[in-house]
């Protein structure tokens, strides 16, 4: 992965965590004793924060360093760990559904046969899906569009 791509991803991750904490760039800059433009350059991916500053950012944003770097890393082990962290908040039924979906997507992208995925009823109550909690499990075959 080119360093610029890594810097852009890290910048987006920093900005998302900063916003989630309800901080402005200026407020974060004050906590770090730097100019607001420094934070802006980090978030735009124009520059990478030096390691001591990145550690301080993780502390200020109250997130593990791995959460800042893991989402940006091209390393397979980091990507797997990032997905595993995302799965931790799900109940067993939804974790299994996501596992099936990921396996199916991987099979599809690698050219293997397509299978059917059983969608848990709880998925149907997510925002943007109609909010109907009374529907039974449905099978879906994900459509992959490539251009």
Short mmCIF file of N, CA and C in Angstrom, two decimals:
data_model
loop_
_atom_site.label_atom_id
_atom_site.label_comp_id
_atom_site.label_asym_id
_atom_site.label_seq_id
_atom_site.Cartn_x
_atom_site.Cartn_y
_atom_site.Cartn_z
N UNK A 1 0.85 -1.17 0.00
CA UNK A 1 0.00 0.00 0.00
C UNK A 1 0.89 1.24 0.00
N UNK A 2 0.65 2.15 -0.91
CA UNK A 2 1.44 3.38 -0.92
C UNK A 2 1.24 4.17 0.38
N UNK A 3 2.28 4.88 0.79
CA UNK A 3 2.24 5.64 2.04
C UNK A 3 1.13 6.69 2.01
N UNK A 4 0.86 7.26 0.84
CA UNK A 4 -0.20 8.27 0.73
C UNK A 4 -1.57 7.66 1.02
N UNK A 5 -1.81 6.45 0.54
CA UNK A 5 -3.07 5.77 0.80
C UNK A 5 -3.20 5.49 2.30
N UNK A 6 -2.11 5.02 2.91
CA UNK A 6 -2.11 4.78 4.35
C UNK A 6 -2.40 6.08 5.11
N UNK A 7 -1.74 7.16 4.73
CA UNK A 7 -1.94 8.45 5.40
C UNK A 7 -3.39 8.92 5.26
N UNK A 8 -3.98 8.74 4.09
CA UNK A 8 -5.38 9.14 3.89
C UNK A 8 -6.32 8.33 4.77
N UNK A 9 -6.09 7.02 4.84
CA UNK A 9 -6.95 6.17 5.67
C UNK A 9 -6.79 6.51 7.15
N UNK A 10 -5.55 6.72 7.57
CA UNK A 10 -5.32 7.10 8.96
C UNK A 10 -5.99 8.43 9.26
N UNK A 11 -5.89 9.37 8.35
CA UNK A 11 -6.52 10.68 8.53
C UNK A 11 -8.02 10.57 8.70
N UNK A 12 -8.66 9.76 7.87
CA UNK A 12 -10.11 9.56 8.00
C UNK A 12 -10.47 8.91 9.33
N UNK A 13 -9.66 7.96 9.75
CA UNK A 13 -9.89 7.29 11.03
C UNK A 13 -9.75 8.28 12.18
N UNK A 14 -8.71 9.11 12.15
CA UNK A 14 -8.53 10.12 13.19
C UNK A 14 -9.71 11.08 13.22
N UNK A 15 -10.13 11.54 12.06
CA UNK A 15 -11.25 12.49 11.99
C UNK A 15 -12.53 11.86 12.54
N UNK A 16 -12.78 10.61 12.19
CA UNK A 16 -13.99 9.93 12.68
C UNK A 16 -13.98 9.79 14.20
N UNK A 17 -12.83 9.41 14.76
CA UNK A 17 -12.73 9.28 16.22
C UNK A 17 -12.83 10.65 16.90
N UNK A 18 -12.25 11.66 16.30
CA UNK A 18 -12.33 13.01 16.87
C UNK A 18 -13.78 13.48 16.91
N UNK A 19 -14.49 13.31 15.80
CA UNK A 19 -15.90 13.71 15.74
C UNK A 19 -16.74 12.91 16.73
N UNK A 20 -16.46 11.61 16.85
CA UNK A 20 -17.20 10.76 17.79
C UNK A 20 -17.03 11.25 19.22
N UNK A 21 -15.90 11.86 19.52
CA UNK A 21 -15.66 12.42 20.85
C UNK A 21 -16.24 13.83 20.98
N UNK A 22 -16.78 14.35 19.88
CA UNK A 22 -17.37 15.69 19.92
C UNK A 22 -16.35 16.81 19.98
N UNK A 23 -15.16 16.54 19.46
CA UNK A 23 -14.09 17.54 19.47
C UNK A 23 -13.93 18.19 18.10
N UNK A 24 -13.58 19.45 18.11
CA UNK A 24 -13.21 20.12 16.87
C UNK A 24 -11.71 19.92 16.65
N UNK A 25 -11.25 20.23 15.45
CA UNK A 25 -9.82 20.16 15.20
C UNK A 25 -9.08 21.11 16.13
N UNK A 26 -9.66 22.27 16.34
CA UNK A 26 -9.02 23.27 17.20
C UNK A 26 -8.89 22.77 18.64
N UNK A 27 -9.94 22.14 19.16
CA UNK A 27 -9.88 21.61 20.52
C UNK A 27 -8.83 20.51 20.65
N UNK A 28 -8.79 19.62 19.67
CA UNK A 28 -7.79 18.55 19.70
C UNK A 28 -6.39 19.15 19.61
N UNK A 29 -6.22 20.15 18.77
CA UNK A 29 -4.92 20.81 18.64
C UNK A 29 -4.48 21.42 19.98
N UNK A 30 -5.43 22.04 20.69
CA UNK A 30 -5.10 22.62 22.00
C UNK A 30 -4.59 21.56 22.96
N UNK A 31 -5.24 20.40 22.99
CA UNK A 31 -4.82 19.32 23.87
C UNK A 31 -3.43 18.81 23.52
N UNK A 32 -3.07 18.90 22.25
CA UNK A 32 -1.75 18.42 21.80
C UNK A 32 -0.70 19.53 21.79
N UNK A 33 -1.14 20.75 22.06
CA UNK A 33 -0.25 21.92 22.00
C UNK A 33 0.36 22.09 20.61
N UNK A 34 -0.49 21.95 19.59
CA UNK A 34 -0.09 22.17 18.20
C UNK A 34 -1.10 23.11 17.56
N UNK A 35 -0.81 23.55 16.36
CA UNK A 35 -1.73 24.39 15.61
C UNK A 35 -2.87 23.55 15.04
N UNK A 36 -4.01 24.16 14.82
CA UNK A 36 -5.16 23.48 14.22
C UNK A 36 -4.80 22.94 12.85
N UNK A 37 -3.95 23.63 12.11
CA UNK A 37 -3.54 23.20 10.78
C UNK A 37 -2.80 21.85 10.84
N UNK A 38 -2.11 21.59 11.93
CA UNK A 38 -1.42 20.30 12.09
C UNK A 38 -2.44 19.17 12.11
N UNK A 39 -3.51 19.36 12.85
CA UNK A 39 -4.57 18.35 12.92
C UNK A 39 -5.21 18.20 11.53
N UNK A 40 -5.44 19.32 10.87
CA UNK A 40 -6.02 19.29 9.54
C UNK A 40 -5.13 18.50 8.58
N UNK A 41 -3.82 18.71 8.65
CA UNK A 41 -2.90 17.97 7.77
C UNK A 41 -2.92 16.47 8.06
N UNK A 42 -3.01 16.10 9.34
CA UNK A 42 -3.12 14.68 9.70
C UNK A 42 -4.39 14.09 9.10
N UNK A 43 -5.51 14.78 9.29
CA UNK A 43 -6.80 14.26 8.85
C UNK A 43 -6.94 14.22 7.33
N UNK A 44 -6.27 15.11 6.64
CA UNK A 44 -6.29 15.10 5.17
C UNK A 44 -5.31 14.09 4.60
N UNK A 45 -4.45 13.55 5.44
CA UNK A 45 -3.43 12.61 4.97
C UNK A 45 -2.26 13.32 4.34
N UNK A 46 -2.15 14.62 4.55
CA UNK A 46 -1.04 15.38 3.98
C UNK A 46 0.26 15.04 4.69
N UNK A 47 0.18 14.75 6.00
CA UNK A 47 1.34 14.33 6.76
C UNK A 47 0.91 13.24 7.74
N UNK A 48 1.85 12.40 8.11
CA UNK A 48 1.61 11.38 9.13
C UNK A 48 2.08 11.91 10.48
N UNK A 49 1.31 11.66 11.52
CA UNK A 49 1.79 12.08 12.85
C UNK A 49 2.97 11.23 13.28
N UNK A 50 3.97 11.84 13.92
CA UNK A 50 5.07 11.03 14.46
C UNK A 50 4.52 10.11 15.55
N UNK A 51 5.21 9.01 15.79
CA UNK A 51 4.72 8.00 16.72
C UNK A 51 4.35 8.57 18.10
N UNK A 52 5.19 9.39 18.74
CA UNK A 52 4.79 9.93 20.05
C UNK A 52 3.47 10.72 19.98
N UNK A 53 3.28 11.46 18.90
CA UNK A 53 2.04 12.23 18.76
C UNK A 53 0.86 11.30 18.48
N UNK A 54 1.09 10.24 17.71
CA UNK A 54 0.03 9.27 17.44
C UNK A 54 -0.41 8.58 18.73
N UNK A 55 0.55 8.26 19.59
CA UNK A 55 0.22 7.67 20.89
C UNK A 55 -0.61 8.65 21.73
N UNK A 56 -0.23 9.90 21.70
CA UNK A 56 -0.97 10.94 22.44
C UNK A 56 -2.37 11.10 21.87
N UNK A 57 -2.51 11.05 20.56
CA UNK A 57 -3.83 11.13 19.92
C UNK A 57 -4.72 9.98 20.37
N UNK A 58 -4.15 8.79 20.40
CA UNK A 58 -4.93 7.62 20.84
C UNK A 58 -5.40 7.82 22.28
N UNK A 59 -4.52 8.34 23.13
CA UNK A 59 -4.90 8.61 24.53
C UNK A 59 -6.01 9.65 24.60
N UNK A 60 -5.85 10.75 23.89
CA UNK A 60 -6.84 11.83 23.92
C UNK A 60 -8.19 11.39 23.38
N UNK A 61 -8.16 10.55 22.35
CA UNK A 61 -9.41 10.07 21.74
C UNK A 61 -9.96 8.84 22.48
N UNK A 62 -9.18 8.37 23.46
CA UNK A 62 -9.57 7.23 24.28
C UNK A 62 -9.86 5.99 23.44
N UNK A 63 -8.95 5.71 22.50
CA UNK A 63 -9.04 4.51 21.67
C UNK A 63 -7.69 3.81 21.67
N UNK A 64 -7.70 2.50 21.61
CA UNK A 64 -6.42 1.79 21.51
C UNK A 64 -5.71 2.17 20.21
N UNK A 65 -4.41 2.23 20.27
CA UNK A 65 -3.62 2.56 19.09
C UNK A 65 -3.95 1.63 17.93
N UNK A 66 -4.19 0.36 18.24
CA UNK A 66 -4.52 -0.61 17.20
C UNK A 66 -5.81 -0.21 16.47
N UNK A 67 -6.73 0.46 17.15
CA UNK A 67 -7.96 0.91 16.48
C UNK A 67 -7.66 2.02 15.47
N UNK A 68 -6.66 2.82 15.73
CA UNK A 68 -6.29 3.86 14.77
C UNK A 68 -5.53 3.27 13.59
N UNK A 69 -4.62 2.37 13.87
CA UNK A 69 -3.76 1.83 12.81
C UNK A 69 -4.36 0.61 12.11
N UNK A 70 -5.12 -0.19 12.85
CA UNK A 70 -5.64 -1.44 12.30
C UNK A 70 -6.56 -1.25 11.11
N UNK A 71 -7.34 -0.19 11.12
CA UNK A 71 -8.26 0.04 10.01
C UNK A 71 -7.53 0.54 8.76
N UNK A 72 -6.29 0.95 8.94
CA UNK A 72 -5.51 1.50 7.82
C UNK A 72 -4.53 0.50 7.24
N UNK A 73 -4.25 -0.52 7.98
CA UNK A 73 -3.17 -1.44 7.62
C UNK A 73 -3.53 -2.34 6.45
N UNK A 74 -2.59 -2.55 5.54
CA UNK A 74 -2.81 -3.51 4.45
C UNK A 74 -2.47 -4.94 4.86
N UNK A 75 -1.95 -5.11 6.10
CA UNK A 75 -1.55 -6.44 6.57
C UNK A 75 -2.78 -7.29 6.85
N UNK A 76 -2.76 -8.51 6.36
CA UNK A 76 -3.89 -9.43 6.52
C UNK A 76 -4.22 -9.64 8.00
N UNK A 77 -3.22 -9.83 8.83
CA UNK A 77 -3.47 -10.09 10.26
C UNK A 77 -4.15 -8.90 10.93
N UNK A 78 -3.78 -7.68 10.55
CA UNK A 78 -4.42 -6.48 11.10
C UNK A 78 -5.87 -6.37 10.63
N UNK A 79 -6.11 -6.70 9.37
CA UNK A 79 -7.47 -6.64 8.83
C UNK A 79 -8.37 -7.67 9.51
N UNK A 80 -7.84 -8.86 9.75
CA UNK A 80 -8.59 -9.91 10.44
C UNK A 80 -8.92 -9.47 11.86
N UNK A 81 -7.94 -8.90 12.55
CA UNK A 81 -8.16 -8.43 13.92
C UNK A 81 -9.20 -7.31 13.95
N UNK A 82 -9.19 -6.44 12.94
CA UNK A 82 -10.17 -5.35 12.86
C UNK A 82 -11.59 -5.92 12.72
N UNK A 83 -11.74 -6.91 11.86
CA UNK A 83 -13.05 -7.55 11.68
C UNK A 83 -13.47 -8.25 12.97
N UNK A 84 -12.54 -8.93 13.63
CA UNK A 84 -12.86 -9.62 14.89
C UNK A 84 -13.34 -8.63 15.94
N UNK A 85 -12.71 -7.46 16.04
CA UNK A 85 -13.16 -6.44 16.99
C UNK A 85 -14.58 -5.99 16.67
N UNK A 86 -14.89 -5.86 15.41
CA UNK A 86 -16.24 -5.44 15.00
C UNK A 86 -17.28 -6.49 15.39
N UNK A 87 -16.91 -7.76 15.33
CA UNK A 87 -17.84 -8.84 15.63
C UNK A 87 -18.14 -8.96 17.13
N UNK A 88 -17.28 -8.46 17.97
CA UNK A 88 -17.42 -8.63 19.41
C UNK A 88 -18.72 -8.07 19.96
N UNK A 89 -19.26 -7.04 19.35
CA UNK A 89 -20.47 -6.41 19.88
C UNK A 89 -21.75 -7.12 19.44
N UNK A 90 -21.63 -8.13 18.59
CA UNK A 90 -22.81 -8.83 18.07
C UNK A 90 -23.15 -10.05 18.91
N UNK A 91 -24.44 -10.38 18.92
CA UNK A 91 -24.84 -11.62 19.59
C UNK A 91 -24.47 -12.80 18.69
N UNK A 92 -24.62 -14.00 19.22
CA UNK A 92 -24.18 -15.20 18.50
C UNK A 92 -24.87 -15.36 17.16
N UNK A 93 -26.17 -15.11 17.10
CA UNK A 93 -26.92 -15.28 15.86
C UNK A 93 -26.41 -14.32 14.78
N UNK A 94 -26.20 -13.08 15.14
CA UNK A 94 -25.74 -12.10 14.16
C UNK A 94 -24.28 -12.33 13.77
N UNK A 95 -23.46 -12.77 14.73
CA UNK A 95 -22.07 -13.11 14.38
C UNK A 95 -22.04 -14.23 13.36
N UNK A 96 -22.89 -15.24 13.54
CA UNK A 96 -22.93 -16.35 12.59
C UNK A 96 -23.41 -15.87 11.23
N UNK A 97 -24.39 -14.99 11.20
CA UNK A 97 -24.88 -14.47 9.93
C UNK A 97 -23.76 -13.71 9.20
N UNK A 98 -23.04 -12.88 9.95
CA UNK A 98 -21.93 -12.12 9.34
C UNK A 98 -20.86 -13.09 8.85
N UNK A 99 -20.56 -14.13 9.63
CA UNK A 99 -19.57 -15.11 9.21
C UNK A 99 -19.97 -15.77 7.89
N UNK A 100 -21.25 -16.17 7.81
CA UNK A 100 -21.73 -16.78 6.57
C UNK A 100 -21.63 -15.81 5.41
N UNK A 101 -21.98 -14.57 5.65
CA UNK A 101 -21.93 -13.55 4.60
C UNK A 101 -20.49 -13.34 4.12
N UNK A 102 -19.56 -13.25 5.06
CA UNK A 102 -18.16 -13.05 4.69
C UNK A 102 -17.63 -14.24 3.90
N UNK A 103 -17.95 -15.46 4.36
CA UNK A 103 -17.52 -16.66 3.63
C UNK A 103 -18.09 -16.64 2.22
N UNK A 104 -19.37 -16.30 2.11
CA UNK A 104 -20.02 -16.26 0.79
C UNK A 104 -19.37 -15.21 -0.11
N UNK A 105 -19.12 -14.05 0.43
CA UNK A 105 -18.47 -13.01 -0.38
C UNK A 105 -17.07 -13.45 -0.82
N UNK A 106 -16.33 -14.06 0.08
CA UNK A 106 -15.00 -14.54 -0.27
C UNK A 106 -15.09 -15.61 -1.36
N UNK A 107 -16.05 -16.54 -1.21
CA UNK A 107 -16.23 -17.57 -2.24
C UNK A 107 -16.58 -16.93 -3.58
N UNK A 108 -17.47 -15.97 -3.54
CA UNK A 108 -17.90 -15.33 -4.79
C UNK A 108 -16.74 -14.58 -5.45
N UNK A 109 -15.99 -13.85 -4.66
CA UNK A 109 -14.88 -13.09 -5.21
C UNK A 109 -13.76 -13.98 -5.72
N UNK A 110 -13.64 -15.17 -5.15
CA UNK A 110 -12.60 -16.10 -5.61
C UNK A 110 -13.10 -17.02 -6.71
N UNK A 111 -14.37 -16.85 -7.13
CA UNK A 111 -14.90 -17.63 -8.24
C UNK A 111 -15.53 -18.95 -7.86
N UNK A 112 -15.75 -19.20 -6.58
CA UNK A 112 -16.37 -20.45 -6.15
C UNK A 112 -17.89 -20.34 -6.29
N UNK A 113 -18.57 -21.45 -6.10
CA UNK A 113 -20.03 -21.48 -6.22
C UNK A 113 -20.70 -20.59 -5.18
N UNK A 114 -21.87 -20.08 -5.55
CA UNK A 114 -22.65 -19.21 -4.67
C UNK A 114 -23.58 -20.07 -3.83
N UNK A 115 -23.71 -19.73 -2.56
CA UNK A 115 -24.65 -20.41 -1.68
C UNK A 115 -25.65 -19.40 -1.14
N UNK A 116 -26.65 -19.90 -0.44
CA UNK A 116 -27.67 -19.04 0.14
C UNK A 116 -27.30 -18.70 1.57
N UNK A 117 -27.56 -17.48 1.99
CA UNK A 117 -27.25 -17.02 3.33
C UNK A 117 -28.56 -16.83 4.08
N UNK A 118 -28.66 -17.40 5.28
CA UNK A 118 -29.84 -17.21 6.11
C UNK A 118 -29.68 -15.93 6.91
N UNK A 119 -30.60 -14.99 6.71
CA UNK A 119 -30.56 -13.72 7.38
C UNK A 119 -31.38 -13.80 8.67
N UNK A 120 -30.79 -13.46 9.85
CA UNK A 120 -31.56 -13.50 11.08
C UNK A 120 -32.63 -12.43 11.09
N UNK A 121 -33.73 -12.73 11.78
CA UNK A 121 -34.84 -11.79 11.87
C UNK A 121 -34.39 -10.47 12.48
N UNK A 122 -33.42 -10.52 13.40
CA UNK A 122 -32.96 -9.28 14.03
C UNK A 122 -32.36 -8.32 13.02
N UNK A 123 -31.82 -8.84 11.92
CA UNK A 123 -31.27 -7.98 10.88
C UNK A 123 -32.36 -7.11 10.26
N UNK A 124 -33.56 -7.63 10.22
CA UNK A 124 -34.66 -6.91 9.60
C UNK A 124 -35.09 -5.69 10.39
N UNK A 125 -34.65 -5.57 11.66
CA UNK A 125 -35.03 -4.42 12.47
C UNK A 125 -33.98 -3.31 12.44
N UNK A 126 -32.94 -3.50 11.64
CA UNK A 126 -31.93 -2.46 11.54
C UNK A 126 -32.48 -1.24 10.80
N UNK A 127 -31.94 -0.04 11.09
CA UNK A 127 -32.40 1.16 10.40
C UNK A 127 -32.28 1.01 8.88
N UNK A 128 -33.30 1.47 8.18
CA UNK A 128 -33.25 1.46 6.73
C UNK A 128 -33.77 0.18 6.10
N UNK A 129 -34.28 -0.75 6.90
CA UNK A 129 -34.77 -1.99 6.31
C UNK A 129 -36.25 -2.21 6.56
N UNK A 130 -36.94 -1.19 6.97
CA UNK A 130 -38.38 -1.31 7.18
C UNK A 130 -38.76 -1.52 8.62
N UNK A 131 -37.81 -1.95 9.45
CA UNK A 131 -38.05 -2.08 10.88
C UNK A 131 -39.07 -3.12 11.28
N UNK A 132 -39.35 -4.11 10.44
CA UNK A 132 -40.34 -5.11 10.77
C UNK A 132 -39.68 -6.24 11.55
N UNK A 133 -39.97 -6.30 12.87
CA UNK A 133 -39.37 -7.33 13.73
C UNK A 133 -40.12 -8.64 13.67
N UNK A 134 -41.27 -8.70 13.03
CA UNK A 134 -42.09 -9.90 13.04
C UNK A 134 -41.85 -10.82 11.86
N UNK A 135 -40.91 -10.49 11.01
CA UNK A 135 -40.67 -11.31 9.84
C UNK A 135 -39.76 -12.48 10.20
N UNK A 136 -39.97 -13.64 9.60
CA UNK A 136 -39.10 -14.79 9.85
C UNK A 136 -37.77 -14.62 9.14
N UNK A 137 -36.87 -15.59 9.36
CA UNK A 137 -35.60 -15.60 8.64
C UNK A 137 -35.86 -15.62 7.14
N UNK A 138 -35.03 -14.94 6.41
CA UNK A 138 -35.11 -14.94 4.96
C UNK A 138 -33.78 -15.34 4.39
N UNK A 139 -33.83 -16.00 3.29
CA UNK A 139 -32.59 -16.34 2.59
C UNK A 139 -32.35 -15.30 1.53
N UNK A 140 -31.12 -14.88 1.43
CA UNK A 140 -30.76 -13.90 0.41
C UNK A 140 -29.52 -14.38 -0.31
N UNK A 141 -29.44 -14.04 -1.54
CA UNK A 141 -28.24 -14.26 -2.31
C UNK A 141 -27.69 -12.90 -2.66
N UNK A 142 -26.56 -12.51 -2.08
CA UNK A 142 -26.06 -11.15 -2.33
C UNK A 142 -25.71 -10.97 -3.81
N UNK A 143 -26.05 -9.81 -4.29
CA UNK A 143 -25.72 -9.45 -5.67
C UNK A 143 -24.42 -8.67 -5.65
N UNK A 144 -23.47 -9.08 -6.43
CA UNK A 144 -22.21 -8.37 -6.53
C UNK A 144 -22.17 -7.70 -7.89
N UNK A 145 -21.95 -6.40 -7.87
CA UNK A 145 -21.90 -5.65 -9.11
C UNK A 145 -20.45 -5.23 -9.35
N UNK A 146 -19.94 -5.55 -10.49
CA UNK A 146 -18.60 -5.11 -10.85
C UNK A 146 -18.70 -4.33 -12.14
N UNK A 147 -17.85 -3.34 -12.21
CA UNK A 147 -17.84 -2.51 -13.43
C UNK A 147 -16.45 -2.42 -13.98
#
